[in-house]
PDB file of C-alpha atoms in Angstrom:
ATOM      1  CA  MET A   1      19.655 -71.790  -1.895  1.00  0.00           C
ATOM      2  CA  LYS A   2      22.144 -74.501  -0.946  1.00  0.00           C
ATOM      3  CA  ARG A   3      21.435 -76.322  -4.211  1.00  0.00           C
ATOM      4  CA  LEU A   4      21.931 -73.141  -6.257  1.00  0.00           C
ATOM      5  CA  CYS A   5      25.241 -72.515  -4.516  1.00  0.00           C
ATOM      6  CA  TRP A   6      26.325 -76.110  -5.155  1.00  0.00           C
ATOM      7  CA  LEU A   7      25.425 -75.799  -8.835  1.00  0.00           C
ATOM      8  CA  ALA A   8      27.333 -72.560  -9.145  1.00  0.00           C
ATOM      9  CA  LEU A   9      30.379 -74.027  -7.412  1.00  0.00           C
ATOM     10  CA  THR A  10      30.270 -77.176  -9.566  1.00  0.00           C
ATOM     11  CA  ALA A  11      30.025 -75.091 -12.733  1.00  0.00           C
ATOM     12  CA  LEU A  12      32.925 -72.904 -11.624  1.00  0.00           C
ATOM     13  CA  CYS A  13      35.110 -75.942 -10.911  1.00  0.00           C
ATOM     14  CA  LEU A  14      34.267 -77.439 -14.287  1.00  0.00           C
ATOM     15  CA  GLY A  15      34.739 -74.228 -16.215  1.00  0.00           C
ATOM     16  CA  LEU A  16      31.041 -74.207 -17.181  1.00  0.00           C
ATOM     17  CA  PRO A  17      28.532 -71.338 -17.185  1.00  0.00           C
ATOM     18  CA  ALA A  18      27.297 -70.936 -13.596  1.00  0.00           C
ATOM     19  CA  LYS A  19      23.662 -70.571 -14.579  1.00  0.00           C
ATOM     20  CA  ALA A  20      21.208 -72.916 -12.847  1.00  0.00           C
ATOM     21  CA  GLY A  21      18.613 -72.073 -15.472  1.00  0.00           C
ATOM     22  CA  ASP A  22      20.601 -73.464 -18.426  1.00  0.00           C
ATOM     23  CA  THR A  23      18.575 -75.924 -20.499  1.00  0.00           C
ATOM     24  CA  VAL A  24      19.553 -78.211 -23.372  1.00  0.00           C
ATOM     25  CA  THR A  25      17.205 -80.134 -25.635  1.00  0.00           C
ATOM     26  CA  ILE A  26      18.349 -83.602 -26.652  1.00  0.00           C
ATOM     27  CA  GLY A  27      16.697 -86.000 -29.081  1.00  0.00           C
ATOM     28  CA  ALA A  28      15.590 -89.213 -27.357  1.00  0.00           C
ATOM     29  CA  GLU A  29      14.976 -92.504 -29.121  1.00  0.00           C
ATOM     30  CA  ASP A  30      11.415 -93.789 -28.746  1.00  0.00           C
ATOM     31  CA  ASP A  31      11.835 -97.541 -29.358  1.00  0.00           C
ATOM     32  CA  TRP A  32      14.943 -99.037 -27.719  1.00  0.00           C
ATOM     33  CA  TYR A  33      13.748 -99.837 -24.220  1.00  0.00           C
ATOM     34  CA  PRO A  34      15.282-100.582 -21.703  1.00  0.00           C
ATOM     35  CA  GLN A  35      17.890 -98.097 -22.942  1.00  0.00           C
ATOM     36  CA  SER A  36      15.398 -95.503 -24.201  1.00  0.00           C
ATOM     37  CA  GLY A  37      11.783 -95.975 -25.180  1.00  0.00           C
ATOM     38  CA  LEU A  38       8.179 -95.036 -24.585  1.00  0.00           C
ATOM     39  CA  VAL A  39       6.503 -97.238 -21.975  1.00  0.00           C
ATOM     40  CA  ASN A  40       2.806 -96.478 -21.479  1.00  0.00           C
ATOM     41  CA  GLY A  41       3.419 -93.074 -22.997  1.00  0.00           C
ATOM     42  CA  GLN A  42       6.363 -92.197 -20.744  1.00  0.00           C
ATOM     43  CA  LEU A  43      10.017 -91.991 -21.780  1.00  0.00           C
ATOM     44  CA  LYS A  44      12.080 -94.430 -19.716  1.00  0.00           C
ATOM     45  CA  GLY A  45      15.427 -96.172 -19.867  1.00  0.00           C
ATOM     46  CA  LEU A  46      19.034 -96.418 -18.779  1.00  0.00           C
ATOM     47  CA  THR A  47      20.270 -93.776 -21.220  1.00  0.00           C
ATOM     48  CA  VAL A  48      17.398 -91.447 -20.377  1.00  0.00           C
ATOM     49  CA  ASP A  49      18.451 -91.448 -16.723  1.00  0.00           C
ATOM     50  CA  LEU A  50      22.203 -91.263 -17.388  1.00  0.00           C
ATOM     51  CA  VAL A  51      21.934 -88.287 -19.735  1.00  0.00           C
ATOM     52  CA  ARG A  52      19.519 -86.426 -17.469  1.00  0.00           C
ATOM     53  CA  GLU A  53      21.648 -86.861 -14.367  1.00  0.00           C
ATOM     54  CA  ALA A  54      24.921 -86.109 -16.157  1.00  0.00           C
ATOM     55  CA  PHE A  55      23.612 -82.729 -17.247  1.00  0.00           C
ATOM     56  CA  GLN A  56      22.089 -82.124 -13.824  1.00  0.00           C
ATOM     57  CA  ALA A  57      25.491 -82.762 -12.242  1.00  0.00           C
ATOM     58  CA  ALA A  58      26.827 -79.981 -14.486  1.00  0.00           C
ATOM     59  CA  GLY A  59      24.031 -77.644 -13.419  1.00  0.00           C
ATOM     60  CA  VAL A  60      22.029 -77.989 -16.627  1.00  0.00           C
ATOM     61  CA  LYS A  61      18.415 -79.061 -17.141  1.00  0.00           C
ATOM     62  CA  VAL A  62      17.578 -81.479 -19.969  1.00  0.00           C
ATOM     63  CA  GLU A  63      14.454 -81.526 -22.076  1.00  0.00           C
ATOM     64  CA  TYR A  64      13.859 -84.468 -24.396  1.00  0.00           C
ATOM     65  CA  LYS A  65      12.314 -84.515 -27.841  1.00  0.00           C
ATOM     66  CA  VAL A  66      11.114 -88.073 -28.357  1.00  0.00           C
ATOM     67  CA  MET A  67      11.241 -89.421 -31.897  1.00  0.00           C
ATOM     68  CA  PRO A  68      12.395 -92.361 -34.048  1.00  0.00           C
ATOM     69  CA  TYR A  69      16.153 -92.851 -33.941  1.00  0.00           C
ATOM     70  CA  ALA A  70      16.789 -92.228 -37.655  1.00  0.00           C
ATOM     71  CA  ARG A  71      15.047 -88.852 -37.473  1.00  0.00           C
ATOM     72  CA  CYS A  72      16.900 -87.968 -34.277  1.00  0.00           C
ATOM     73  CA  MET A  73      20.251 -88.601 -35.930  1.00  0.00           C
ATOM     74  CA  ALA A  74      19.304 -86.750 -39.105  1.00  0.00           C
ATOM     75  CA  LEU A  75      18.175 -83.648 -37.182  1.00  0.00           C
ATOM     76  CA  THR A  76      21.351 -83.695 -35.095  1.00  0.00           C
ATOM     77  CA  LYS A  77      23.511 -83.961 -38.199  1.00  0.00           C
ATOM     78  CA  ALA A  78      21.597 -81.062 -39.775  1.00  0.00           C
ATOM     79  CA  GLY A  79      22.017 -78.883 -36.677  1.00  0.00           C
ATOM     80  CA  ALA A  80      18.326 -78.797 -35.770  1.00  0.00           C
ATOM     81  CA  LEU A  81      19.058 -80.703 -32.533  1.00  0.00           C
ATOM     82  CA  ILE A  82      21.967 -80.337 -30.127  1.00  0.00           C
ATOM     83  CA  GLY A  83      22.387 -84.097 -29.703  1.00  0.00           C
ATOM     84  CA  CYS A  84      20.936 -87.567 -29.867  1.00  0.00           C
ATOM     85  CA  PHE A  85      21.377 -91.033 -28.315  1.00  0.00           C
ATOM     86  CA  ASN A  86      21.978 -94.094 -28.436  1.00  0.00           C
ATOM     87  CA  THR A  87      24.730 -94.220 -31.080  1.00  0.00           C
ATOM     88  CA  LEU A  88      27.302 -96.904 -31.864  1.00  0.00           C
ATOM     89  CA  ARG A  89      30.527 -95.504 -33.270  1.00  0.00           C
ATOM     90  CA  HIS A  90      31.838 -96.673 -36.642  1.00  0.00           C
ATOM     91  CA  PRO A  91      33.760 -95.146 -39.576  1.00  0.00           C
ATOM     92  CA  GLY A  92      30.666 -94.511 -41.696  1.00  0.00           C
ATOM     93  CA  ILE A  93      29.358 -91.817 -39.339  1.00  0.00           C
ATOM     94  CA  GLU A  94      32.525 -90.812 -37.464  1.00  0.00           C
ATOM     95  CA  ARG A  95      32.904 -87.468 -39.242  1.00  0.00           C
ATOM     96  CA  ASP A  96      29.245 -86.458 -39.043  1.00  0.00           C
ATOM     97  CA  TYR A  97      29.026 -85.829 -35.287  1.00  0.00           C
ATOM     98  CA  LEU A  98      30.883 -84.731 -32.172  1.00  0.00           C
ATOM     99  CA  TRP A  99      31.485 -87.683 -29.844  1.00  0.00           C
ATOM    100  CA  ASN A 100      31.531 -87.586 -26.068  1.00  0.00           C
ATOM    101  CA  GLU A 101      34.767 -88.672 -24.391  1.00  0.00           C
ATOM    102  CA  GLN A 102      33.855 -92.273 -23.584  1.00  0.00           C
ATOM    103  CA  PRO A 103      30.880 -94.538 -24.175  1.00  0.00           C
ATOM    104  CA  MET A 104      28.109 -94.484 -21.596  1.00  0.00           C
ATOM    105  CA  PHE A 105      28.091 -98.290 -21.616  1.00  0.00           C
ATOM    106  CA  THR A 106      28.652-101.176 -24.023  1.00  0.00           C
ATOM    107  CA  VAL A 107      26.127-103.408 -25.766  1.00  0.00           C
ATOM    108  CA  GLN A 108      26.273-106.599 -27.765  1.00  0.00           C
ATOM    109  CA  TYR A 109      23.899-107.424 -30.586  1.00  0.00           C
ATOM    110  CA  GLN A 110      22.731-110.984 -31.156  1.00  0.00           C
ATOM    111  CA  ILE A 111      21.975-112.669 -34.471  1.00  0.00           C
ATOM    112  CA  TYR A 112      18.515-114.265 -34.577  1.00  0.00           C
ATOM    113  CA  ALA A 113      17.066-116.969 -36.819  1.00  0.00           C
ATOM    114  CA  ARG A 114      13.731-118.780 -36.726  1.00  0.00           C
ATOM    115  CA  ALA A 115      13.142-121.139 -33.821  1.00  0.00           C
ATOM    116  CA  GLY A 116      13.790-124.287 -35.859  1.00  0.00           C
ATOM    117  CA  SER A 117      17.304-123.262 -36.888  1.00  0.00           C
ATOM    118  CA  THR A 118      20.182-125.562 -35.911  1.00  0.00           C
ATOM    119  CA  GLU A 119      22.832-122.876 -36.514  1.00  0.00           C
ATOM    120  CA  HIS A 120      25.001-121.507 -33.738  1.00  0.00           C
ATOM    121  CA  GLY A 121      28.116-119.392 -33.236  1.00  0.00           C
ATOM    122  CA  LEU A 122      27.466-117.161 -36.246  1.00  0.00           C
ATOM    123  CA  ARG A 123      29.378-113.930 -36.736  1.00  0.00           C
ATOM    124  CA  PRO A 124      28.682-111.082 -39.171  1.00  0.00           C
ATOM    125  CA  HIS A 125      30.895-112.582 -41.887  1.00  0.00           C
ATOM    126  CA  ASP A 126      28.614-115.651 -41.861  1.00  0.00           C
ATOM    127  CA  LEU A 127      25.737-113.395 -42.962  1.00  0.00           C
ATOM    128  CA  GLU A 128      27.425-112.382 -46.208  1.00  0.00           C
ATOM    129  CA  GLY A 129      25.081-112.917 -49.123  1.00  0.00           C
ATOM    130  CA  LYS A 130      22.139-113.500 -46.745  1.00  0.00           C
ATOM    131  CA  GLU A 131      19.089-111.284 -46.256  1.00  0.00           C
ATOM    132  CA  VAL A 132      19.102-109.706 -42.803  1.00  0.00           C
ATOM    133  CA  ALA A 133      16.338-107.443 -41.473  1.00  0.00           C
ATOM    134  CA  VAL A 134      17.678-104.319 -39.745  1.00  0.00           C
ATOM    135  CA  THR A 135      16.106-101.159 -38.350  1.00  0.00           C
ATOM    136  CA  ASN A 136      16.477 -98.063 -40.492  1.00  0.00           C
ATOM    137  CA  GLY A 137      19.152 -95.725 -39.152  1.00  0.00           C
ATOM    138  CA  TYR A 138      20.484 -98.102 -36.477  1.00  0.00           C
ATOM    139  CA  GLU A 139      24.157 -98.888 -36.027  1.00  0.00           C
ATOM    140  CA  TYR A 140      25.124-102.450 -35.132  1.00  0.00           C
ATOM    141  CA  GLY A 141      28.840-101.981 -34.553  1.00  0.00           C
ATOM    142  CA  PRO A 142      31.790-101.768 -36.974  1.00  0.00           C
ATOM    143  CA  GLU A 143      31.998-105.540 -37.516  1.00  0.00           C
ATOM    144  CA  PHE A 144      28.485-105.571 -38.975  1.00  0.00           C
ATOM    145  CA  ASP A 145      28.097-102.046 -40.333  1.00  0.00           C
ATOM    146  CA  THR A 146      31.246-102.054 -42.469  1.00  0.00           C
ATOM    147  CA  ASN A 147      30.497-105.413 -44.112  1.00  0.00           C
ATOM    148  CA  GLN A 148      28.894-104.472 -47.414  1.00  0.00           C
ATOM    149  CA  LYS A 149      28.359-108.114 -48.444  1.00  0.00           C
ATOM    150  CA  ILE A 150      25.426-108.472 -46.037  1.00  0.00           C
ATOM    151  CA  LYS A 151      22.083-107.924 -47.782  1.00  0.00           C
ATOM    152  CA  ARG A 152      20.236-105.558 -45.470  1.00  0.00           C
ATOM    153  CA  ILE A 153      16.438-105.301 -45.559  1.00  0.00           C
ATOM    154  CA  PHE A 154      15.394-102.096 -43.779  1.00  0.00           C
ATOM    155  CA  THR A 155      12.276-101.654 -41.642  1.00  0.00           C
ATOM    156  CA  PRO A 156      11.147 -98.907 -39.213  1.00  0.00           C
ATOM    157  CA  ARG A 157      11.389-100.961 -35.989  1.00  0.00           C
ATOM    158  CA  ASP A 158      12.792-104.123 -34.418  1.00  0.00           C
ATOM    159  CA  GLU A 159       9.343-105.670 -34.158  1.00  0.00           C
ATOM    160  CA  ASN A 160       8.954-105.407 -37.941  1.00  0.00           C
ATOM    161  CA  ASN A 161      12.274-107.204 -38.349  1.00  0.00           C
ATOM    162  CA  PHE A 162      11.085-110.106 -36.217  1.00  0.00           C
ATOM    163  CA  ARG A 163       7.789-110.286 -38.090  1.00  0.00           C
ATOM    164  CA  MET A 164       9.714-110.590 -41.352  1.00  0.00           C
ATOM    165  CA  LEU A 165      11.904-113.284 -39.797  1.00  0.00           C
ATOM    166  CA  ILE A 166       8.942-115.310 -38.518  1.00  0.00           C
ATOM    167  CA  ALA A 167       7.241-115.026 -41.918  1.00  0.00           C
ATOM    168  CA  GLY A 168      10.354-116.354 -43.677  1.00  0.00           C
ATOM    169  CA  ARG A 169      10.888-113.159 -45.663  1.00  0.00           C
ATOM    170  CA  VAL A 170      14.464-112.844 -44.327  1.00  0.00           C
ATOM    171  CA  GLN A 171      16.911-115.412 -42.992  1.00  0.00           C
ATOM    172  CA  TYR A 172      18.144-113.417 -40.003  1.00  0.00           C
ATOM    173  CA  THR A 173      17.734-110.283 -37.959  1.00  0.00           C
ATOM    174  CA  VAL A 174      20.057-108.584 -35.493  1.00  0.00           C
ATOM    175  CA  ALA A 175      18.895-107.174 -32.157  1.00  0.00           C
ATOM    176  CA  MET A 176      19.905-106.766 -28.541  1.00  0.00           C
ATOM    177  CA  GLU A 177      18.792-109.552 -26.214  1.00  0.00           C
ATOM    178  CA  TRP A 178      17.326-107.254 -23.542  1.00  0.00           C
ATOM    179  CA  ASN A 179      15.375-105.207 -26.080  1.00  0.00           C
ATOM    180  CA  THR A 180      14.115-108.439 -27.608  1.00  0.00           C
ATOM    181  CA  LYS A 181      12.969-109.700 -24.211  1.00  0.00           C
ATOM    182  CA  ALA A 182      11.121-106.427 -23.657  1.00  0.00           C
ATOM    183  CA  LEU A 183       9.424-106.896 -27.034  1.00  0.00           C
ATOM    184  CA  ILE A 184       8.421-110.471 -26.175  1.00  0.00           C
ATOM    185  CA  ASN A 185       7.055-109.305 -22.825  1.00  0.00           C
ATOM    186  CA  ARG A 186       4.873-106.760 -24.618  1.00  0.00           C
ATOM    187  CA  ARG A 187       3.588-109.223 -27.244  1.00  0.00           C
ATOM    188  CA  PRO A 188       4.093-112.803 -26.001  1.00  0.00           C
ATOM    189  CA  ASN A 189       1.364-114.298 -28.188  1.00  0.00           C
ATOM    190  CA  GLU A 190       3.040-112.965 -31.308  1.00  0.00           C
ATOM    191  CA  PHE A 191       6.721-113.501 -30.536  1.00  0.00           C
ATOM    192  CA  PHE A 192       7.329-116.012 -27.726  1.00  0.00           C
ATOM    193  CA  GLY A 193       9.137-119.130 -28.938  1.00  0.00           C
ATOM    194  CA  LYS A 194       9.242-117.989 -32.570  1.00  0.00           C
ATOM    195  CA  PHE A 195      12.981-117.279 -32.920  1.00  0.00           C
ATOM    196  CA  LYS A 196      16.326-117.971 -31.245  1.00  0.00           C
ATOM    197  CA  ILE A 197      19.843-116.566 -30.907  1.00  0.00           C
ATOM    198  CA  VAL A 198      22.272-118.198 -33.351  1.00  0.00           C
ATOM    199  CA  GLY A 199      25.261-115.853 -33.074  1.00  0.00           C
ATOM    200  CA  GLN A 200      26.489-112.473 -32.002  1.00  0.00           C
ATOM    201  CA  VAL A 201      28.221-109.268 -33.035  1.00  0.00           C
ATOM    202  CA  ALA A 202      31.219-107.803 -31.200  1.00  0.00           C
ATOM    203  CA  GLU A 203      30.562-105.490 -28.266  1.00  0.00           C
ATOM    204  CA  SER A 204      30.293-101.787 -29.075  1.00  0.00           C
ATOM    205  CA  GLY A 205      30.177 -98.627 -26.992  1.00  0.00           C
ATOM    206  CA  VAL A 206      26.996 -96.541 -26.850  1.00  0.00           C
ATOM    207  CA  TYR A 207      27.382 -92.761 -27.100  1.00  0.00           C
ATOM    208  CA  THR A 208      25.420 -89.554 -26.966  1.00  0.00           C
ATOM    209  CA  VAL A 209      26.444 -87.688 -30.118  1.00  0.00           C
ATOM    210  CA  PHE A 210      26.365 -83.936 -30.622  1.00  0.00           C
ATOM    211  CA  SER A 211      25.847 -81.778 -33.672  1.00  0.00           C
ATOM    212  CA  LYS A 212      28.800 -80.305 -35.548  1.00  0.00           C
ATOM    213  CA  THR A 213      26.701 -77.385 -36.776  1.00  0.00           C
ATOM    214  CA  HIS A 214      24.384 -76.446 -33.879  1.00  0.00           C
ATOM    215  CA  PRO A 215      25.882 -73.354 -32.159  1.00  0.00           C
ATOM    216  CA  ASP A 216      25.367 -74.725 -28.629  1.00  0.00           C
ATOM    217  CA  ALA A 217      26.396 -78.325 -29.250  1.00  0.00           C
ATOM    218  CA  TYR A 218      30.097 -78.132 -28.374  1.00  0.00           C
ATOM    219  CA  ALA A 219      29.423 -76.442 -25.037  1.00  0.00           C
ATOM    220  CA  ALA A 220      26.681 -78.981 -24.299  1.00  0.00           C
ATOM    221  CA  MET A 221      29.065 -81.837 -25.029  1.00  0.00           C
ATOM    222  CA  GLN A 222      31.612 -80.391 -22.589  1.00  0.00           C
ATOM    223  CA  GLN A 223      28.919 -80.112 -19.929  1.00  0.00           C
ATOM    224  CA  PHE A 224      27.831 -83.677 -20.590  1.00  0.00           C
ATOM    225  CA  ASN A 225      31.386 -85.041 -20.471  1.00  0.00           C
ATOM    226  CA  GLN A 226      32.145 -83.375 -17.194  1.00  0.00           C
ATOM    227  CA  GLY A 227      28.773 -84.263 -15.703  1.00  0.00           C
ATOM    228  CA  MET A 228      29.367 -87.917 -16.584  1.00  0.00           C
ATOM    229  CA  ALA A 229      32.764 -87.713 -14.900  1.00  0.00           C
ATOM    230  CA  LEU A 230      31.059 -86.460 -11.742  1.00  0.00           C
ATOM    231  CA  LEU A 231      28.523 -89.306 -11.876  1.00  0.00           C
ATOM    232  CA  ARG A 232      31.291 -91.878 -12.164  1.00  0.00           C
ATOM    233  CA  GLN A 233      33.323 -90.334  -9.355  1.00  0.00           C
ATOM    234  CA  SER A 234      30.366 -90.075  -6.981  1.00  0.00           C
ATOM    235  CA  GLY A 235      29.124 -93.635  -7.475  1.00  0.00           C
ATOM    236  CA  ARG A 236      25.817 -92.415  -8.893  1.00  0.00           C
ATOM    237  CA  TYR A 237      26.695 -93.844 -12.312  1.00  0.00           C
ATOM    238  CA  LYS A 238      27.003 -97.340 -10.830  1.00  0.00           C
ATOM    239  CA  ALA A 239      23.736 -96.945  -8.923  1.00  0.00           C
ATOM    240  CA  ILE A 240      21.855 -96.076 -12.131  1.00  0.00           C
ATOM    241  CA  ARG A 241      23.456 -98.975 -14.012  1.00  0.00           C
ATOM    242  CA  ASP A 242      22.607-101.409 -11.195  1.00  0.00           C
ATOM    243  CA  GLN A 243      18.998-100.230 -11.124  1.00  0.00           C
ATOM    244  CA  TRP A 244      18.540-100.893 -14.826  1.00  0.00           C
ATOM    245  CA  GLN A 245      20.371-104.207 -14.682  1.00  0.00           C
ATOM    246  CA  ASP A 246      17.735-105.294 -12.154  1.00  0.00           C
ATOM    247  CA  VAL A 247      15.036-104.248 -14.621  1.00  0.00           C
ATOM    248  CA  GLN A 248      16.756-106.221 -17.379  1.00  0.00           C
ATOM    249  CA  HIS A 249      17.067-109.365 -15.268  1.00  0.00           C
ATOM    250  CA  ASN A 250      13.384-109.185 -14.360  1.00  0.00           C
ATOM    251  CA  MET A 251      12.573-109.487 -18.074  1.00  0.00           C
ATOM    252  CA  GLN A 252      13.819-113.080 -18.166  1.00  0.00           C
TER     253      GLN A 252
END
């Protein structure tokens, strides 16, 4: 009873529907751990926890539909899903979605080459005219995504990109260091020692985006924004971030 009263009071203060039974369904990426991914059949990650607890703080229950990121974004754009994560903002997709007030956190992508490379300090403009393996539907930040001189080779997943790199079918791939470490931990015999970081892309914010055409998306975004504000004010946001930073450091 106390929890129901607290939820109702929180919703009233936020200008949200005071219904403890409210539920939203959000698309969840299946292959970007430790942000969001399936681990032994269970959805886990920093974003998974942040989104769940933000909605809970607003008195709303979250259900996740787990799927590849490109499909998640397409269904959200079409209005079949209320929202999707983890999205990097850039002009090419700015008009297609509703964006929450501020990024949940920032990430930085690294540029990878084969282990024998002597290159270092590369930036996206250094990849112009080169073949770079990227994951279908992913954003890599404005610095990379708006450079049309980079020859992108699309695959379904990061691990496919690294396989192409190791085989010499592309010159580079772009990935996040922590996600790459998670991949190496899963398949050390295949990937350990086979590639190295030779550059980086500028930091970008990571968002949960909401549909422009789903009838419940705007209200859900308001609930999410205000729930995230409560998490930040209470210190719970920092606790979740710290927990997942510990997980990331243990991947070294």
